[in-house]
Coordinates of C-alpha atoms in Angstrom, one line a residue:
X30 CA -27.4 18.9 -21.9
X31 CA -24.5 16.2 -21.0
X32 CA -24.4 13.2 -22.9
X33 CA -22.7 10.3 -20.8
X34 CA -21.5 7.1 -23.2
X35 CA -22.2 3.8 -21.7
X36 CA -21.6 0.6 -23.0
X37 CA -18.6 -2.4 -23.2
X38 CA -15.1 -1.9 -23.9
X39 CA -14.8 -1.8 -27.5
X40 CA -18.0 -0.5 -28.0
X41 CA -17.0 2.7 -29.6
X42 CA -17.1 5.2 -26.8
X43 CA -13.6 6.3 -27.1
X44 CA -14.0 6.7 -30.7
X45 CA -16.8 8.4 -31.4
X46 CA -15.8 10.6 -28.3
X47 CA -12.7 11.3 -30.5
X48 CA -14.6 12.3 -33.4
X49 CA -16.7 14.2 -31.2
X50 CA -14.4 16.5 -30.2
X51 CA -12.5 16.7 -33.7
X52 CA -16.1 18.3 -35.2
X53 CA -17.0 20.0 -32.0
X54 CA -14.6 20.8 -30.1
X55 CA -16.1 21.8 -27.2
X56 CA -16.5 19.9 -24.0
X57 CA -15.6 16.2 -24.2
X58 CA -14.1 14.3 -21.4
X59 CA -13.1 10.2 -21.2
X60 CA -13.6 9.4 -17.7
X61 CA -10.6 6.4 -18.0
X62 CA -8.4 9.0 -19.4
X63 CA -8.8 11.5 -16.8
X64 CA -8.4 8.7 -14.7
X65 CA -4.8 7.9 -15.6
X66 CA -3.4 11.3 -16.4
X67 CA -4.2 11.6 -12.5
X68 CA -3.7 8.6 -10.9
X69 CA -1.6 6.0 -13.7
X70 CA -2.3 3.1 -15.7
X71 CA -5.8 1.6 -14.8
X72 CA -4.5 -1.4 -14.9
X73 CA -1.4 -0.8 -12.1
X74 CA -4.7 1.2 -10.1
X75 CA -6.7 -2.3 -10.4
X76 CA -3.0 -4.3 -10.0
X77 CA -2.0 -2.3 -6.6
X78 CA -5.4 -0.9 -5.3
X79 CA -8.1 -3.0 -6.6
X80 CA -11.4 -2.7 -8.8
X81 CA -13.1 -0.7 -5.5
X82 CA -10.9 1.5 -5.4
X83 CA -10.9 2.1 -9.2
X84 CA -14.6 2.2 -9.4
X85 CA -13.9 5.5 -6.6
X86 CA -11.8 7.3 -8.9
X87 CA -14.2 6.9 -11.9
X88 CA -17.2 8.4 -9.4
X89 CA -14.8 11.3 -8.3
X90 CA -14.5 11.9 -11.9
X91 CA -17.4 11.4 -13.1
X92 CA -19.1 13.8 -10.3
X93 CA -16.6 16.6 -11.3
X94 CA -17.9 17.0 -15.0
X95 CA -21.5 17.3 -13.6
X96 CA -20.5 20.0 -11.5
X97 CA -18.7 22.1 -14.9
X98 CA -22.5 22.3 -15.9
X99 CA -24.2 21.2 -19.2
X100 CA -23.0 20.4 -22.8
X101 CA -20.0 18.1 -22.1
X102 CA -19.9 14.9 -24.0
X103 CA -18.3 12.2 -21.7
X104 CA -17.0 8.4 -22.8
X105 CA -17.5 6.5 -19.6
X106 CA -15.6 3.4 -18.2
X107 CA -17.5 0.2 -19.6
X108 CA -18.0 -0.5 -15.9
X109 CA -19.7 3.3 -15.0
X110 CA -23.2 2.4 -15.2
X111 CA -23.1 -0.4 -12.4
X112 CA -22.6 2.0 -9.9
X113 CA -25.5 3.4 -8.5
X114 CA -24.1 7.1 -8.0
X115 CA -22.6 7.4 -11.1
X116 CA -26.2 6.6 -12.5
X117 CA -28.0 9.0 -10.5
X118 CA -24.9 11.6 -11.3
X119 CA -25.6 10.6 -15.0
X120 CA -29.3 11.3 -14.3
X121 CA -29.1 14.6 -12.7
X122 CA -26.9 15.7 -15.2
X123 CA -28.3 14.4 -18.6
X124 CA -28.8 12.1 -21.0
X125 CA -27.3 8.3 -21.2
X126 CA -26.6 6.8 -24.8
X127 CA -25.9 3.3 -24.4
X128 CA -23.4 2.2 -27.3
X129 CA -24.5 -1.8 -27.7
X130 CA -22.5 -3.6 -30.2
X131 CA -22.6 -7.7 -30.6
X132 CA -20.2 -10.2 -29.1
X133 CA -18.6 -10.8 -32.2
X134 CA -17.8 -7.1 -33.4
X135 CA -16.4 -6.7 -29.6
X136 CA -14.0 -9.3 -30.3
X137 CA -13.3 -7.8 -33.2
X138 CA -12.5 -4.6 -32.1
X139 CA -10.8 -5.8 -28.9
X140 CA -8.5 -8.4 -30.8
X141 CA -4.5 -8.3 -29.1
X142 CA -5.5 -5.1 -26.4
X143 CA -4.0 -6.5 -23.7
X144 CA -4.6 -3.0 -21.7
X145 CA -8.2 -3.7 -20.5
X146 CA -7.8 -5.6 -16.4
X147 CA -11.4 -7.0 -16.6
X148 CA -10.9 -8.7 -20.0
X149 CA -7.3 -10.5 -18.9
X150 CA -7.1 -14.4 -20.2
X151 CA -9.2 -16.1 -22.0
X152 CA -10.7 -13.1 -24.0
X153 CA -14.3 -14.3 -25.7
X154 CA -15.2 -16.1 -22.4
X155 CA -14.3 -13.2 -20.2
X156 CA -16.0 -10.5 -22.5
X157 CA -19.0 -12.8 -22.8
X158 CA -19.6 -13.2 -19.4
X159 CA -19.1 -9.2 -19.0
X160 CA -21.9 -9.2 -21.7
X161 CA -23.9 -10.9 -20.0
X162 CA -24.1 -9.2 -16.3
X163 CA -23.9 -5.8 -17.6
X164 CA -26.1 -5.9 -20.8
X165 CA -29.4 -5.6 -18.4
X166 CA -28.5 -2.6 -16.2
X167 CA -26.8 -0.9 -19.5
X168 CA -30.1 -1.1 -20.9
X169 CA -32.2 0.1 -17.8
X170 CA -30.0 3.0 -17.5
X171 CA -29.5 3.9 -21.1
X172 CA -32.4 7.2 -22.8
X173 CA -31.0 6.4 -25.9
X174 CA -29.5 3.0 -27.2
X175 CA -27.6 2.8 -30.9
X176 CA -26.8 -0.5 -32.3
X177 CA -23.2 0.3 -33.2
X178 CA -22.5 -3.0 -35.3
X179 CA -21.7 -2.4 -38.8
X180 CA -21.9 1.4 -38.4
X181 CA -18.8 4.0 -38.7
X182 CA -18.1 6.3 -35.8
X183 CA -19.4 9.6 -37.9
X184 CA -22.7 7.4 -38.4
X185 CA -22.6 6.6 -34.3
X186 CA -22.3 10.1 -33.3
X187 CA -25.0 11.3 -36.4
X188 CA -27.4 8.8 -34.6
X189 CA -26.8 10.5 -31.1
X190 CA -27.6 13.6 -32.1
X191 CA -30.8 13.0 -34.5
X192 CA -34.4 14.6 -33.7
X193 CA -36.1 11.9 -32.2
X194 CA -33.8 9.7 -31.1
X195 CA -35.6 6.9 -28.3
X196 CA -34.7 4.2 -26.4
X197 CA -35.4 1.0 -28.0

């Protein structure tokens, strides 16, 4: 079964991705990764082309791991699960684990990245209002949510993976 990482930038996808594929090896793709190795910078792609246009390559992306066939373990774009498609895609394909973590350990974790497009100026009023419009659908999408505040990446990806593991 795929497992797709959802959440907000600095939530600990990337990370626990990392660590994922240091014990597993195996199949583990970042989306925003592949993204760039293809296409450049995500933030020149939003600078020159725009968020749209973004959000297409992230679907193209996204769609390709499905079609490799179960077992991969994928860190999505914070922005993934707002898109219809990739949500069906995500659905057809496996399981969602939504990565929630709290304002304040975002900010933590986010402090001086200046690399993110959506999180440009002002960062605890711009990551609070992405909060806030993305927290509902993240949680409507997600099988599985883990409260990552206050827990290590090993203890994330432990959680993931335990017998029994439900949406909250």
């Amino acid at each position: 079964m795929n497992t797709f990482l959802i959440g907000m930038p600095g939530s600990g996808k990337s990370t626990v991705l990392r660590l994922y594929a240091e014990k597993h090896g195996g199949r583990a793709y970042d989306t925003d990764a592949a993204i760039e190795s293809r296409h450049g910078s995500i933030t020149d792609i939003f600078l020159n082309f725009g968020e749209e246009r973004f959000r297409e390559l992230e679907t193209a992306v996204i769609s390709e791991i499905c079609g490799y066939g179960g077992d991969a373990f994928v860190s999505t774009g914070g922005g993934a699960a707002l898109r219809e498609e990739n949500v069906r895609l995500f659905k057809n394909a496996g399981r969602v684990v939504y990565l929630r973590a709290k304002i304040d350990t975002l900010l933590k974790r986010l402090q001086g990245d200046t690399s993110r497009p959506l999180l440009q100026g002002n960062l605890a009023e711009r990551l609070t209002e992405l909060y806030n419009s993305r927290r509902a659908v993240y949680e409507s999408v997600a099988d599985i949510i883990i409260d990552t505040d206050g827990l290590t990446p090993d203890g994330v990806l432990r959680k993931i993976f335990q017998s029994g593991s439900e949406k909250k």
